[in-house]
Short mmCIF file of C-alpha atoms and ligand atoms in Angstrom, two decimals:
data_model
loop_
_atom_site.label_atom_id
_atom_site.label_comp_id
_atom_site.label_asym_id
_atom_site.label_seq_id
_atom_site.Cartn_x
_atom_site.Cartn_y
_atom_site.Cartn_z
CA MET A 1 78.35 165.16 111.01
CA ALA A 2 77.95 168.90 111.19
CA SER A 3 74.38 168.48 110.07
CA MET A 4 73.51 166.06 112.86
CA ASP A 5 71.47 167.26 115.84
CA ILE A 6 73.12 167.24 119.26
CA SER A 7 70.30 165.03 120.50
CA SER A 8 71.23 162.34 117.94
CA ILE A 9 74.69 161.73 119.35
CA LEU A 10 75.20 158.93 121.88
CA GLN A 11 78.44 157.25 120.80
CA GLY A 12 80.70 159.83 122.38
CA GLY A 13 79.55 158.54 125.76
CA TYR A 14 80.80 154.96 125.39
CA GLN A 15 83.80 154.95 123.02
CA HIS A 16 86.26 153.74 125.67
CA PRO A 17 86.23 150.48 127.71
CA VAL A 18 86.19 152.54 130.89
CA SER A 19 83.25 154.71 129.86
CA ARG A 20 81.46 151.51 128.77
CA SER A 21 82.02 150.07 132.25
CA TRP A 22 80.03 153.00 133.70
CA GLN A 23 76.89 152.23 131.72
CA GLY A 24 75.55 149.59 134.09
CA ARG A 25 73.67 150.54 137.25
CA ARG A 26 75.51 147.78 139.09
CA ALA A 27 78.66 145.85 138.23
CA LEU A 28 78.97 142.09 138.62
CA THR A 29 80.70 141.02 141.81
CA LYS A 30 81.73 137.57 142.98
CA SER A 31 79.26 137.62 145.88
CA MET A 32 76.34 137.92 143.44
CA PHE A 33 76.91 134.29 142.47
CA MET A 34 75.47 131.34 144.38
CA TYR A 35 76.67 127.92 143.27
CA PRO A 36 74.19 124.99 143.10
CA ILE A 37 75.79 121.73 144.26
CA PHE A 38 74.46 118.18 144.02
CA ILE A 39 75.25 116.02 147.03
CA THR A 40 74.65 112.32 146.74
CA ASP A 41 74.51 109.58 149.35
CA ASP A 42 77.62 107.71 148.25
CA PRO A 43 80.14 109.56 150.45
CA ASN A 44 83.01 109.07 147.99
CA ALA A 45 81.15 109.94 144.80
CA SER A 46 82.50 112.31 142.18
CA VAL A 47 80.32 111.57 139.17
CA LEU A 48 80.18 113.79 136.11
CA ILE A 49 76.60 114.67 135.06
CA PRO A 50 76.49 114.23 131.27
CA SER A 51 73.75 116.80 130.57
CA LEU A 52 75.34 119.49 132.81
CA PRO A 53 78.80 120.20 131.36
CA GLY A 54 81.51 120.02 134.00
CA GLN A 55 79.12 119.52 136.94
CA HIS A 56 79.34 116.56 139.31
CA ARG A 57 77.36 114.75 141.92
CA TRP A 58 79.54 114.88 145.00
CA GLY A 59 79.79 112.68 148.06
CA VAL A 60 80.33 114.39 151.42
CA ASN A 61 83.88 113.08 151.64
CA LYS A 62 84.78 114.96 148.45
CA LEU A 63 83.39 118.34 149.41
CA VAL A 64 86.46 119.77 151.07
CA GLU A 65 88.80 119.15 148.15
CA PHE A 66 86.17 120.31 145.69
CA LEU A 67 85.12 123.50 147.50
CA GLY A 68 88.51 124.48 148.92
CA PRO A 69 89.94 125.99 145.71
CA LEU A 70 86.63 127.73 144.93
CA VAL A 71 86.47 129.32 148.37
CA LYS A 72 90.05 130.53 147.83
CA LYS A 73 88.91 132.16 144.57
CA GLY A 74 86.11 133.99 146.37
CA LEU A 75 83.13 131.63 146.42
CA SER A 76 80.78 133.08 149.04
CA SER A 77 77.62 131.00 148.81
CA VAL A 78 76.33 127.60 147.75
CA ILE A 79 72.89 126.04 147.47
CA LEU A 80 72.70 122.33 148.22
CA PHE A 81 70.54 119.73 146.49
CA GLY A 82 70.38 116.22 147.88
CA VAL A 83 70.42 113.32 145.45
CA PRO A 84 69.52 110.02 147.09
CA LEU A 85 70.72 107.23 144.82
CA ASN A 86 71.18 104.52 147.42
CA CYS A 87 67.56 104.56 148.56
CA VAL A 88 64.85 102.10 147.72
CA LYS A 89 61.42 103.34 146.75
CA ALA A 90 58.48 102.32 148.90
CA SER A 91 56.17 100.23 146.77
CA PRO A 92 53.11 101.75 145.09
CA PRO A 93 50.36 102.87 145.59
CA TYR A 94 51.82 106.31 145.75
CA PHE A 95 49.22 108.23 147.75
CA ALA A 96 49.84 110.24 150.89
CA VAL A 97 51.53 108.43 153.70
CA THR A 98 51.38 110.76 156.64
CA ASP A 99 52.03 108.21 159.34
CA ILE A 100 55.33 106.61 158.32
CA PRO A 101 57.75 107.04 161.23
CA LEU A 102 61.24 108.39 160.59
CA THR A 103 63.25 105.29 159.85
CA SER A 104 66.92 104.72 159.33
CA TYR A 105 68.12 106.36 156.13
CA GLY A 106 67.27 104.67 152.86
CA LEU A 107 63.54 104.65 152.05
CA GLN A 108 61.99 106.98 149.48
CA ASP A 109 58.40 107.18 150.66
CA GLY A 110 55.33 109.38 150.47
CA ARG A 111 56.74 111.92 152.93
CA GLY A 112 60.22 112.16 151.40
CA SER A 113 61.95 110.85 154.53
CA PRO A 114 65.55 110.98 153.23
CA ALA A 115 65.26 114.77 152.82
CA ASP A 116 66.08 115.56 156.43
CA ASP A 117 67.46 112.27 157.66
CA GLU A 118 70.44 112.82 159.97
CA ASN A 119 72.38 110.38 157.79
CA GLY A 120 71.12 111.83 154.53
CA PRO A 121 73.31 113.80 152.12
CA VAL A 122 72.10 117.34 152.85
CA ILE A 123 72.38 117.32 156.64
CA GLN A 124 75.76 115.62 156.42
CA ALA A 125 76.97 118.14 153.85
CA ILE A 126 75.82 121.14 155.90
CA LYS A 127 77.87 119.90 158.83
CA VAL A 128 80.99 119.20 156.76
CA ILE A 129 80.84 122.59 155.04
CA ARG A 130 80.17 124.52 158.26
CA ALA A 131 83.12 122.80 159.94
CA ASN A 132 85.57 123.39 157.09
CA PHE A 133 84.50 126.70 155.57
CA PRO A 134 83.17 128.89 158.37
CA ASN A 135 82.61 131.90 156.09
CA LEU A 136 80.78 130.10 153.32
CA TYR A 137 77.05 130.88 153.24
CA ILE A 138 75.00 127.69 152.96
CA ALA A 139 71.56 127.72 151.41
CA CYS A 140 69.55 124.53 151.09
CA ASP A 141 66.96 123.88 148.45
CA VAL A 142 63.92 122.49 150.23
CA CYS A 143 61.71 120.17 148.23
CA LEU A 144 60.36 116.66 148.48
CA CYS A 145 60.57 115.54 144.83
CA GLU A 146 64.09 114.14 145.12
CA TYR A 147 63.03 112.10 148.13
CA THR A 148 59.49 110.90 147.52
CA ASP A 149 58.78 107.55 145.87
CA HIS A 150 56.55 109.24 143.28
CA GLY A 151 58.85 112.21 142.52
CA HIS A 152 56.29 114.95 143.14
CA CYS A 153 57.11 117.98 145.26
CA GLY A 154 54.50 117.29 147.97
CA TYR A 155 52.19 114.70 149.49
CA LEU A 156 49.64 113.16 147.17
CA ASN A 157 45.98 112.39 147.61
CA GLU A 158 44.73 109.02 146.43
CA ASP A 159 43.71 110.56 143.10
CA GLY A 160 47.27 111.78 142.48
CA THR A 161 46.54 115.44 143.26
CA ILE A 162 48.65 117.37 145.74
CA HIS A 163 47.55 117.25 149.37
CA THR A 164 48.57 120.78 150.26
CA GLU A 165 48.15 120.93 154.04
CA PRO A 166 50.47 118.05 155.04
CA SER A 167 52.87 118.94 152.22
CA VAL A 168 53.37 122.39 153.64
CA GLN A 169 53.79 121.09 157.19
CA ARG A 170 56.37 118.56 156.03
CA ILE A 171 58.27 121.16 153.99
CA ALA A 172 58.37 123.41 157.05
CA GLN A 173 59.68 120.51 159.13
CA VAL A 174 62.47 119.79 156.63
CA SER A 175 63.38 123.51 156.61
CA VAL A 176 63.65 123.60 160.40
CA ASN A 177 65.81 120.47 160.36
CA TYR A 178 68.19 122.08 157.85
CA ALA A 179 68.33 125.15 160.08
CA LYS A 180 69.12 122.95 163.08
CA ALA A 181 71.94 121.31 161.13
CA GLY A 182 73.46 124.74 160.45
CA ALA A 183 72.03 126.04 157.16
CA HIS A 184 72.10 129.83 156.81
CA CYS A 185 69.24 129.89 154.35
CA VAL A 186 66.36 127.63 153.37
CA ALA A 187 64.91 127.92 149.89
CA PRO A 188 61.64 126.10 149.22
CA SER A 189 61.25 125.24 145.52
CA ASP A 190 58.04 123.22 145.75
CA MET A 191 55.55 126.00 144.91
CA MET A 192 52.93 124.76 147.39
CA ASP A 193 50.47 127.43 148.53
CA GLY A 194 51.13 128.77 152.01
CA ARG A 195 54.57 127.26 152.53
CA ILE A 196 56.40 130.52 153.13
CA LYS A 197 54.15 131.38 156.05
CA ALA A 198 54.44 127.85 157.47
CA ILE A 199 58.23 127.77 157.14
CA LYS A 200 58.66 131.24 158.66
CA ARG A 201 56.43 130.23 161.59
CA GLY A 202 58.38 126.98 161.98
CA LEU A 203 61.72 128.79 161.97
CA ILE A 204 60.54 131.36 164.50
CA ASP A 205 59.05 128.73 166.82
CA ALA A 206 62.26 126.69 166.68
CA GLY A 207 64.37 129.72 167.60
CA PHE A 208 65.74 130.49 164.12
CA GLY A 209 63.64 133.55 163.34
CA ASN A 210 66.65 135.84 163.59
CA LYS A 211 69.24 133.34 162.37
CA VAL A 212 68.03 131.83 159.11
CA THR A 213 67.12 133.46 155.80
CA LEU A 214 64.03 132.33 153.93
CA MET A 215 64.53 132.56 150.18
CA SER A 216 61.35 131.84 148.25
CA TYR A 217 61.27 130.41 144.76
CA SER A 218 58.29 132.74 144.36
CA ALA A 219 57.82 132.81 140.62
CA LYS A 220 58.85 129.36 139.47
CA PHE A 221 57.54 128.44 136.06
CA ALA A 222 56.72 124.98 134.67
CA SER A 223 59.65 125.13 132.28
CA SER A 224 61.25 122.76 129.82
CA LEU A 225 64.61 124.00 131.08
CA TYR A 226 64.76 121.72 134.14
CA GLY A 227 65.62 118.54 132.20
CA PRO A 228 69.34 118.28 133.03
CA PHE A 229 68.56 119.00 136.70
CA ARG A 230 66.01 116.20 136.82
CA ASP A 231 68.66 113.88 135.32
CA ALA A 232 71.17 115.04 137.87
CA ALA A 233 68.84 114.82 140.85
CA GLY A 234 66.75 111.88 139.69
CA SER A 235 63.67 113.98 140.47
CA ALA A 236 61.47 113.56 137.40
CA PRO A 237 57.92 112.71 138.52
CA SER A 238 57.02 109.04 137.97
CA PHE A 239 53.67 110.12 136.50
CA GLY A 240 52.01 113.39 135.50
CA ASP A 241 53.80 116.74 135.55
CA ARG A 242 54.21 119.76 137.81
CA LYS A 243 51.76 122.09 136.05
CA CYS A 244 49.34 122.20 138.97
CA TYR A 245 51.92 123.85 141.20
CA GLN A 246 54.53 125.48 138.94
CA LEU A 247 53.33 128.54 137.02
CA PRO A 248 52.28 128.49 133.36
CA PRO A 249 54.92 130.27 131.23
CA THR A 250 52.27 132.79 130.14
CA ALA A 251 51.33 133.73 133.71
CA LYS A 252 52.67 137.21 134.34
CA GLY A 253 49.74 138.03 136.63
CA LEU A 254 50.10 134.88 138.74
CA ALA A 255 53.83 135.52 139.06
CA ARG A 256 53.16 139.04 140.33
CA ARG A 257 50.58 137.74 142.81
CA ALA A 258 52.93 134.99 144.01
CA ILE A 259 55.72 137.52 144.57
CA LEU A 260 53.45 139.82 146.59
CA ARG A 261 52.04 136.88 148.53
CA ASP A 262 55.49 135.60 149.50
CA VAL A 263 56.60 139.07 150.59
CA GLY A 264 53.49 139.18 152.78
CA GLU A 265 54.15 135.69 154.18
CA GLY A 266 57.65 136.56 155.36
CA ALA A 267 60.10 135.72 152.58
CA ASP A 268 63.50 137.42 153.02
CA ILE A 269 64.61 136.93 149.40
CA ILE A 270 62.39 136.63 146.32
CA MET A 271 63.45 134.41 143.42
CA VAL A 272 62.43 134.13 139.79
CA LYS A 273 63.15 130.88 137.93
CA PRO A 274 64.18 130.23 135.17
CA ALA A 275 65.94 133.51 134.47
CA LEU A 276 66.65 134.34 130.83
CA PRO A 277 63.17 133.65 129.37
CA TYR A 278 61.61 135.49 132.35
CA LEU A 279 63.52 138.78 132.48
CA ASP A 280 60.21 140.68 132.45
CA ILE A 281 59.21 138.83 135.63
CA ILE A 282 62.56 139.74 137.23
CA ALA A 283 61.88 143.37 136.34
CA ASP A 284 58.35 143.09 137.78
CA ALA A 285 59.73 141.55 140.98
CA ALA A 286 62.25 144.37 141.31
CA GLN A 287 59.36 146.82 141.23
CA LEU A 288 56.94 144.76 143.41
CA ALA A 289 59.54 143.89 146.07
CA PRO A 290 61.99 146.80 145.89
CA ASP A 291 63.09 146.34 149.50
CA HIS A 292 64.09 142.68 149.16
CA PRO A 293 67.15 141.06 147.62
CA LEU A 294 66.07 139.58 144.31
CA ALA A 295 67.45 136.26 143.16
CA CYS A 296 67.13 134.54 139.82
CA TYR A 297 68.05 130.99 138.91
CA GLN A 298 69.90 130.43 135.66
CA VAL A 299 68.68 126.84 135.55
CA SER A 300 70.25 123.66 134.24
CA GLY A 301 68.69 123.94 130.77
CA GLU A 302 69.87 127.54 130.37
CA PHE A 303 73.39 126.49 131.31
CA ALA A 304 73.28 123.49 128.95
CA MET A 305 71.86 125.69 126.18
CA ILE A 306 74.67 128.24 126.46
CA HIS A 307 77.24 125.44 126.35
CA ALA A 308 75.53 123.78 123.39
CA GLY A 309 75.41 127.05 121.46
CA ALA A 310 79.08 127.69 122.14
CA ASN A 311 79.96 124.16 121.02
CA ALA A 312 77.97 124.72 117.84
CA GLY A 313 79.99 127.86 117.12
CA VAL A 314 77.04 130.23 117.61
CA TYR A 315 78.98 132.42 120.07
CA GLU A 316 81.91 132.35 122.43
CA LEU A 317 81.04 130.74 125.79
CA LYS A 318 82.44 133.42 128.07
CA THR A 319 80.92 136.32 126.12
CA MET A 320 77.50 134.70 126.11
CA ALA A 321 77.72 133.75 129.79
CA PHE A 322 78.46 137.39 130.64
CA GLU A 323 75.69 138.67 128.38
CA SER A 324 73.19 136.32 130.04
CA VAL A 325 73.94 137.28 133.64
CA GLU A 326 74.32 140.96 132.81
CA SER A 327 70.79 140.89 131.42
CA MET A 328 69.58 139.51 134.74
CA VAL A 329 71.33 142.18 136.76
CA ARG A 330 70.00 144.82 134.36
CA ALA A 331 66.46 143.47 134.91
CA GLY A 332 66.97 143.92 138.66
CA ALA A 333 68.47 140.72 140.07
CA THR A 334 70.91 141.15 142.97
CA LEU A 335 71.79 137.47 143.27
CA ILE A 336 72.21 134.80 140.60
CA LEU A 337 72.11 131.05 141.15
CA THR A 338 74.19 129.56 138.37
CA TYR A 339 76.32 126.57 137.42
CA PHE A 340 78.68 129.15 135.84
CA THR A 341 79.72 130.32 139.32
CA PRO A 342 83.18 128.69 139.24
CA ASP A 343 83.77 130.25 135.81
CA PHE A 344 82.73 133.70 136.99
CA LEU A 345 85.03 133.45 140.02
CA GLU A 346 87.81 132.90 137.50
CA TRP A 347 86.63 135.52 135.00
CA LEU A 348 86.10 138.21 137.66
CA SER A 349 89.55 137.67 139.22
C1 PBG B 401 63.02 120.80 142.57
C2 PBG B 401 63.88 121.75 141.79
C3 PBG B 401 64.04 121.82 140.40
C4 PBG B 401 65.01 122.77 140.17
C5 PBG B 401 65.39 123.30 141.39
N1 PBG B 401 64.67 122.66 142.38
C6 PBG B 401 63.44 121.02 139.32
C7 PBG B 401 61.99 120.97 139.16
O1 PBG B 401 61.22 121.76 139.71
O2 PBG B 401 61.57 120.04 138.44
C8 PBG B 401 65.56 123.14 138.82
C9 PBG B 401 66.95 123.63 138.82
C10 PBG B 401 67.64 123.54 137.51
O3 PBG B 401 67.06 123.13 136.48
O4 PBG B 401 68.82 123.89 137.47
N2 PBG B 401 61.78 121.27 142.93
ZN1 ZN B 402 60.40 119.58 143.81
#
């Protein structure tokens, strides 16, 4: 060792667990975790989702007993996804239906009516959670794919392409209705051009400009990691794919432009999704939007993959779960949406 240069020696700086704990710029805290929850329209449902280990579709009547223990452990935020299973689909053809009036709950149509129906799962869940857990922060995913008859994230033209203008107006309307029901945050995941501006305008005009956070899924890639989610939410498109609105996995430049655009259009939080295969995009977002909170979504397929690897003996679940989220924080994320949230509340206690 005597022959080694001083500049070669690093190990003296991290030989102890405590000195290792100082190597991160930021430590994980419980409030960094936002828990995605699937709410279905059978009020008494508690149905295990086979492709998402340990995760359920919940009915509104089950939310208090499910969330109570998590809130006690330090759960501070949730993001809600509605899963309409008791709806019938309007019959094809599937093209844009801009003139269907709001009906009583139960019809999946071209405008995604169940999304913001007073009797639909999301609005009901917001009210139940607000009433029972006054300190829990409620974000709502805003999209139409779970609620349209065709399963796409916006209105369609007759040729099956997205009709952007009415899609964006409708997405803004759903956002405002979630705000009216008591959501603290709306998070559009549709990737339609111009929706951040339209939602922000809608929130301001409805009196929520200073009350509701707008979290944009800014850089959302057309990923193969959404499969378990689409099972869980029944939101796979009935034809085609989402490549005309979600970003190509190669598209670093488009992701950067989308992040800057959404900052300019009034987003309060920027999100990158999925997370682990897109750490470079998280790092780019941290540099492009340094004055915004930065979220990333460890999506259903990432969660399932970590479980599958652990089951196959590739690694230990907890160690790998920590390694995955620590990489996201290292890349610059300040907030992580993950199905591991209940585990981290336990592990960080
Ligand atoms: C709906 C939506 C999806 C996810 C969040 N919102 C799926 C998709 O775009 O097909 C994925 C979440 C996950 O996989 O955990 N627009
Ligand atoms: Zn969608």
